[in-house]
mmCIF file of C-alpha atoms and ligand atoms in Angstrom:
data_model
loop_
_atom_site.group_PDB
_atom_site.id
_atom_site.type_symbol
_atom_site.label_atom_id
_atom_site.label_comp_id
_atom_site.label_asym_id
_atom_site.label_seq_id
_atom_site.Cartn_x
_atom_site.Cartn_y
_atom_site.Cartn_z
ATOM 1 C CA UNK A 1 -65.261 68.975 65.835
ATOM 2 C CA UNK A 2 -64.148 67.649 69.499
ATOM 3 C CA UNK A 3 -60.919 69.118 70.190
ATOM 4 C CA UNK A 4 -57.452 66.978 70.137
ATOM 5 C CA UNK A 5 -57.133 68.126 74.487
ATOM 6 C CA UNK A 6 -60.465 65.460 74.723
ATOM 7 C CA UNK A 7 -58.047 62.283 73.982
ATOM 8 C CA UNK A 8 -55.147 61.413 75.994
ATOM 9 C CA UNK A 9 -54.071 58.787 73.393
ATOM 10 C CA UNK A 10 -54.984 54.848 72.886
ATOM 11 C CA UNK A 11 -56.180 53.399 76.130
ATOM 12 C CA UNK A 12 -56.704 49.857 74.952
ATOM 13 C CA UNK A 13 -57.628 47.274 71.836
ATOM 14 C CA UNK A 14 -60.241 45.143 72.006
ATOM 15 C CA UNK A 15 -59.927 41.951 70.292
ATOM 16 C CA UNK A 16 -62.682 39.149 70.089
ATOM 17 C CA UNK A 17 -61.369 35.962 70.550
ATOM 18 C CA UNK A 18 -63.097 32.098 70.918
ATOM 19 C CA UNK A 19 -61.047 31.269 73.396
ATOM 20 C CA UNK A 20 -59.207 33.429 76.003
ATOM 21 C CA UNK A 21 -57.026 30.993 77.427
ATOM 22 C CA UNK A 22 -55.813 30.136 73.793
ATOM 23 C CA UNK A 23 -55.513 34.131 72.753
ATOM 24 C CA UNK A 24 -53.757 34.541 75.994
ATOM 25 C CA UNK A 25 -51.101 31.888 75.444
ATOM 26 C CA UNK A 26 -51.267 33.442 71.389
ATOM 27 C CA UNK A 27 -49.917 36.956 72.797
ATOM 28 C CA UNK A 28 -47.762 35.538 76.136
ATOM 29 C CA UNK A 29 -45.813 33.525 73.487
ATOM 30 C CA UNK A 30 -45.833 35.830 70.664
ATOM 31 C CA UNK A 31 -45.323 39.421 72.276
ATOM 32 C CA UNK A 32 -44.472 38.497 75.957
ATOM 33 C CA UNK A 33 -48.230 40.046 76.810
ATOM 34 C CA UNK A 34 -48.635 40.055 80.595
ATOM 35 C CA UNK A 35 -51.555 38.889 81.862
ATOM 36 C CA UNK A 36 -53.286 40.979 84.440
ATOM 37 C CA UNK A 37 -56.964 39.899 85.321
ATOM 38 C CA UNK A 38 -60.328 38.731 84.231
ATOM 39 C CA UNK A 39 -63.857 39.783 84.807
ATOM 40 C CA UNK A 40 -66.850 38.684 83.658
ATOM 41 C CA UNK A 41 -69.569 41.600 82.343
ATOM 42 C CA UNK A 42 -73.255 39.485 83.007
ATOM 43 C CA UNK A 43 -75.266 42.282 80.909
ATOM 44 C CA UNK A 44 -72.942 41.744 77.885
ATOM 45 C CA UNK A 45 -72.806 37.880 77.988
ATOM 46 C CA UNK A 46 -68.453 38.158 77.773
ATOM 47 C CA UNK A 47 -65.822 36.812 79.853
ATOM 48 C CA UNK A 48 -62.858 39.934 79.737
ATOM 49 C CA UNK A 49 -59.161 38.969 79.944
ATOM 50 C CA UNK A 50 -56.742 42.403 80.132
ATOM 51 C CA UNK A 51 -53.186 41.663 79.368
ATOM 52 C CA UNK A 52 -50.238 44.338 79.156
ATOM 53 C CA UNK A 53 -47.300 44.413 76.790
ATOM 54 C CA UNK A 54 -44.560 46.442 77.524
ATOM 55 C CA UNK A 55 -43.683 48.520 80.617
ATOM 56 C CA UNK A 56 -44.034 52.511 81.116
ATOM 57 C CA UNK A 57 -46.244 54.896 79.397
ATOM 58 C CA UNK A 58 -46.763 53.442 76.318
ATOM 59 C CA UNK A 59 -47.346 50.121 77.469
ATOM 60 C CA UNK A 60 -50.296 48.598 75.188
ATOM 61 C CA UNK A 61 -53.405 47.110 77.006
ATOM 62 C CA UNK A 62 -55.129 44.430 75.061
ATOM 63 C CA UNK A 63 -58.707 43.528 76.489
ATOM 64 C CA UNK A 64 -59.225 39.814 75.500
ATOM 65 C CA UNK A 65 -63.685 39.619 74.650
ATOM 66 C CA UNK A 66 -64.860 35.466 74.737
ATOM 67 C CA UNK A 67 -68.504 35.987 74.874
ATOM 68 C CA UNK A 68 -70.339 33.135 76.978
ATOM 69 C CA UNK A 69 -73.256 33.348 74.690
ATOM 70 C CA UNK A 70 -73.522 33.304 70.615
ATOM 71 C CA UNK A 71 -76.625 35.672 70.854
ATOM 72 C CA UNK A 72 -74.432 38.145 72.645
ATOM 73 C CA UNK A 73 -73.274 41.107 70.855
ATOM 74 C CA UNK A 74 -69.685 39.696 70.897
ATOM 75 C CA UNK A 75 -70.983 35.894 69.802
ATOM 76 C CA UNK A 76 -72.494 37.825 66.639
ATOM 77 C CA UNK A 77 -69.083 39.492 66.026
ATOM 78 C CA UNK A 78 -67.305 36.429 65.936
ATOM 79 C CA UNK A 79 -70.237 34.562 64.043
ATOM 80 C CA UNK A 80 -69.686 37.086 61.272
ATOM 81 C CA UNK A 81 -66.560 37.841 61.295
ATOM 82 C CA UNK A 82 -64.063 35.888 63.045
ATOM 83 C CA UNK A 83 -61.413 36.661 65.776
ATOM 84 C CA UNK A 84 -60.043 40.075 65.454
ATOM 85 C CA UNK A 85 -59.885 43.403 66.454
ATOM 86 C CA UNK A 86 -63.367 44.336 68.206
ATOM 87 C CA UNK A 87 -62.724 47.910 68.772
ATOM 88 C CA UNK A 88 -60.394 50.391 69.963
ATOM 89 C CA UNK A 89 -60.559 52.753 73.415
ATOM 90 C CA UNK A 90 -59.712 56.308 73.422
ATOM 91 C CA UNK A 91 -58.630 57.276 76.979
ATOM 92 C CA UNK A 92 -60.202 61.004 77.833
ATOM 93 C CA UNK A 93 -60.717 62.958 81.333
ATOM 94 C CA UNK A 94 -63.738 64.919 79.262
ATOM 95 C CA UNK A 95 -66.015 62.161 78.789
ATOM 96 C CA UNK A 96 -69.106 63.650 79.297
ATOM 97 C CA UNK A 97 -67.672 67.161 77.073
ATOM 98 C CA UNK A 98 -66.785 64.876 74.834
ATOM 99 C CA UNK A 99 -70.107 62.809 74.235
ATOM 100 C CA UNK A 100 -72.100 66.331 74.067
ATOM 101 C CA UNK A 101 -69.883 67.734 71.243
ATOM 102 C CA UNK A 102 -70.121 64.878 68.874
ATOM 103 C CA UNK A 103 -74.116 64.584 69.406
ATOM 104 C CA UNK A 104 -74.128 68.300 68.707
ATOM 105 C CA UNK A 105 -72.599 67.100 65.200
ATOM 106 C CA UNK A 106 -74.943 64.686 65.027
ATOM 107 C CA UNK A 107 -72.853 61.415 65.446
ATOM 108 C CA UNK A 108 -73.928 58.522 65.543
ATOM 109 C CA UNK A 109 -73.665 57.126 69.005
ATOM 110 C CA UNK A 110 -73.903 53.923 70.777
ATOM 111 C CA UNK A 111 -74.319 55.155 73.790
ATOM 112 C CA UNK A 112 -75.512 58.950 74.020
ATOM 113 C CA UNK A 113 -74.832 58.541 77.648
ATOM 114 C CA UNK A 114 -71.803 56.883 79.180
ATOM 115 C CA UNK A 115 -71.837 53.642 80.906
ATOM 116 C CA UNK A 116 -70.025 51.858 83.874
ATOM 117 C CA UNK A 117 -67.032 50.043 82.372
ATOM 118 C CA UNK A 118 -63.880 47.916 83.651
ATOM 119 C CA UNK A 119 -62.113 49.294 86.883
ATOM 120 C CA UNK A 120 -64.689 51.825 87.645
ATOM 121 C CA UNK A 121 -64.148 53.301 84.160
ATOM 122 C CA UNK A 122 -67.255 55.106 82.425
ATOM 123 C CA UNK A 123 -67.119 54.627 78.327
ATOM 124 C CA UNK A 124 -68.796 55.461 75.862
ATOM 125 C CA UNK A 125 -69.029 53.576 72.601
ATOM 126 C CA UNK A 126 -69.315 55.555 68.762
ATOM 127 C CA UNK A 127 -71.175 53.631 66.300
ATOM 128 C CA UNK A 128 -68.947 52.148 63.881
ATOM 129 C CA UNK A 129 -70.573 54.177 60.812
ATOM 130 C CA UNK A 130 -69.162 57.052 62.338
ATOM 131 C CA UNK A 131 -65.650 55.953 62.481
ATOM 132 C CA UNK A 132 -64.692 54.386 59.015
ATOM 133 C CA UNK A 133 -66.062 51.678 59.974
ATOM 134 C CA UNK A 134 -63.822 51.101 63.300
ATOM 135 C CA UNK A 135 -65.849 50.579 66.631
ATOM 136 C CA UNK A 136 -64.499 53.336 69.141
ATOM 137 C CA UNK A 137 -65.002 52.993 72.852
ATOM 138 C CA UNK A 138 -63.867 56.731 74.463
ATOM 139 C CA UNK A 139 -62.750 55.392 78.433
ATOM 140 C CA UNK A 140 -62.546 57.904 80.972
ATOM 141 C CA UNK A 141 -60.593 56.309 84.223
ATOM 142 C CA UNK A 142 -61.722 56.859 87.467
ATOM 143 C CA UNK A 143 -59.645 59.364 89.330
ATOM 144 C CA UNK A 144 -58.101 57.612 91.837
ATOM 145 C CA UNK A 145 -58.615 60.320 95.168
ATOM 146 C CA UNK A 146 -62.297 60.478 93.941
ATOM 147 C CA UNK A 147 -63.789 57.303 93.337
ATOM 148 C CA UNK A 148 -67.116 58.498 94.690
ATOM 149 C CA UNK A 149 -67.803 60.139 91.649
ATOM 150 C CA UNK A 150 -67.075 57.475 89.105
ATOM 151 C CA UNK A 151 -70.096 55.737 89.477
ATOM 152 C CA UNK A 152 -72.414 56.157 86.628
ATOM 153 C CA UNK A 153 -75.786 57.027 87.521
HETATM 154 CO CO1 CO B 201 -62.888 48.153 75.725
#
């Protein structure tokens, strides 16, 4: 069993949407959501859109997922599915402690090793079998006075 010092708390919810300008306006309106920036990940065929609500430590992030292709991982999710929650981030400063502890319970894994994420972030993504079903993405932030070594390899 990791232990509960691996996980700072939520860092983010994913949501799949069709359209981020629409899901923007949807939260702006709704929830006063803040929007902050997008990005576009090439390798995972989605345009990303990362709005804030609230201020201070609990503020919520919401990361906004309109893929740019329906064979992308994304597309499928919405094919399937619909808009909705995609998956949710677990912030952690043990990534790499982390990931070895659940394969040495044998979880199933996405990703058995981490990969580069938004903002210099390495994450790693659980299967959703492992999780009730729920697609968790652990995030581990860059440290800001050592950038250097946030690169994944
Ligand atoms: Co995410």
């Amino acid at each position: 069993m990791v232990p509960d010092t691996f996980f700072s708390g939520l860092d983010h919810i994913g949501i799949a949407v069709r359209s981020i300008d629409e899901a923007r306006r949807c939260f702006e309106s709704l929830f006063g959501a803040v929007f902050e920036q997008t990005e576009e990940v090439a390798e995972q065929q989605v345009r990303i859109a990362w709005l804030r609500i609230g201020t201070g430590p609990a503020a919520l992030r919401l990361e906004l997922l309109e893929p740019t292709s329906v064979d992308s991982p994304v597309g499928k999710f919405l094919a399937s599915r619909g808009p909705g929650v995609h998956h949710v981030a677990l912030a952690t400063a043990g990534l790499d402690r982390a990931l070895a502890v659940l394969a040495a319970a044998d979880t199933p894994l996405i990703d058995p090793t981490p990969r580069r994420g938004a903002h210099g972030a390495r994450i790693a993504f659980l299967h959703p079998r492992a999780a009730e079903g729920v697609l968790v993405e652990l995030c581990e932030h860059a440290p800001r006075s050592k950038d250097a070594q946030a690169e994944t390899p």
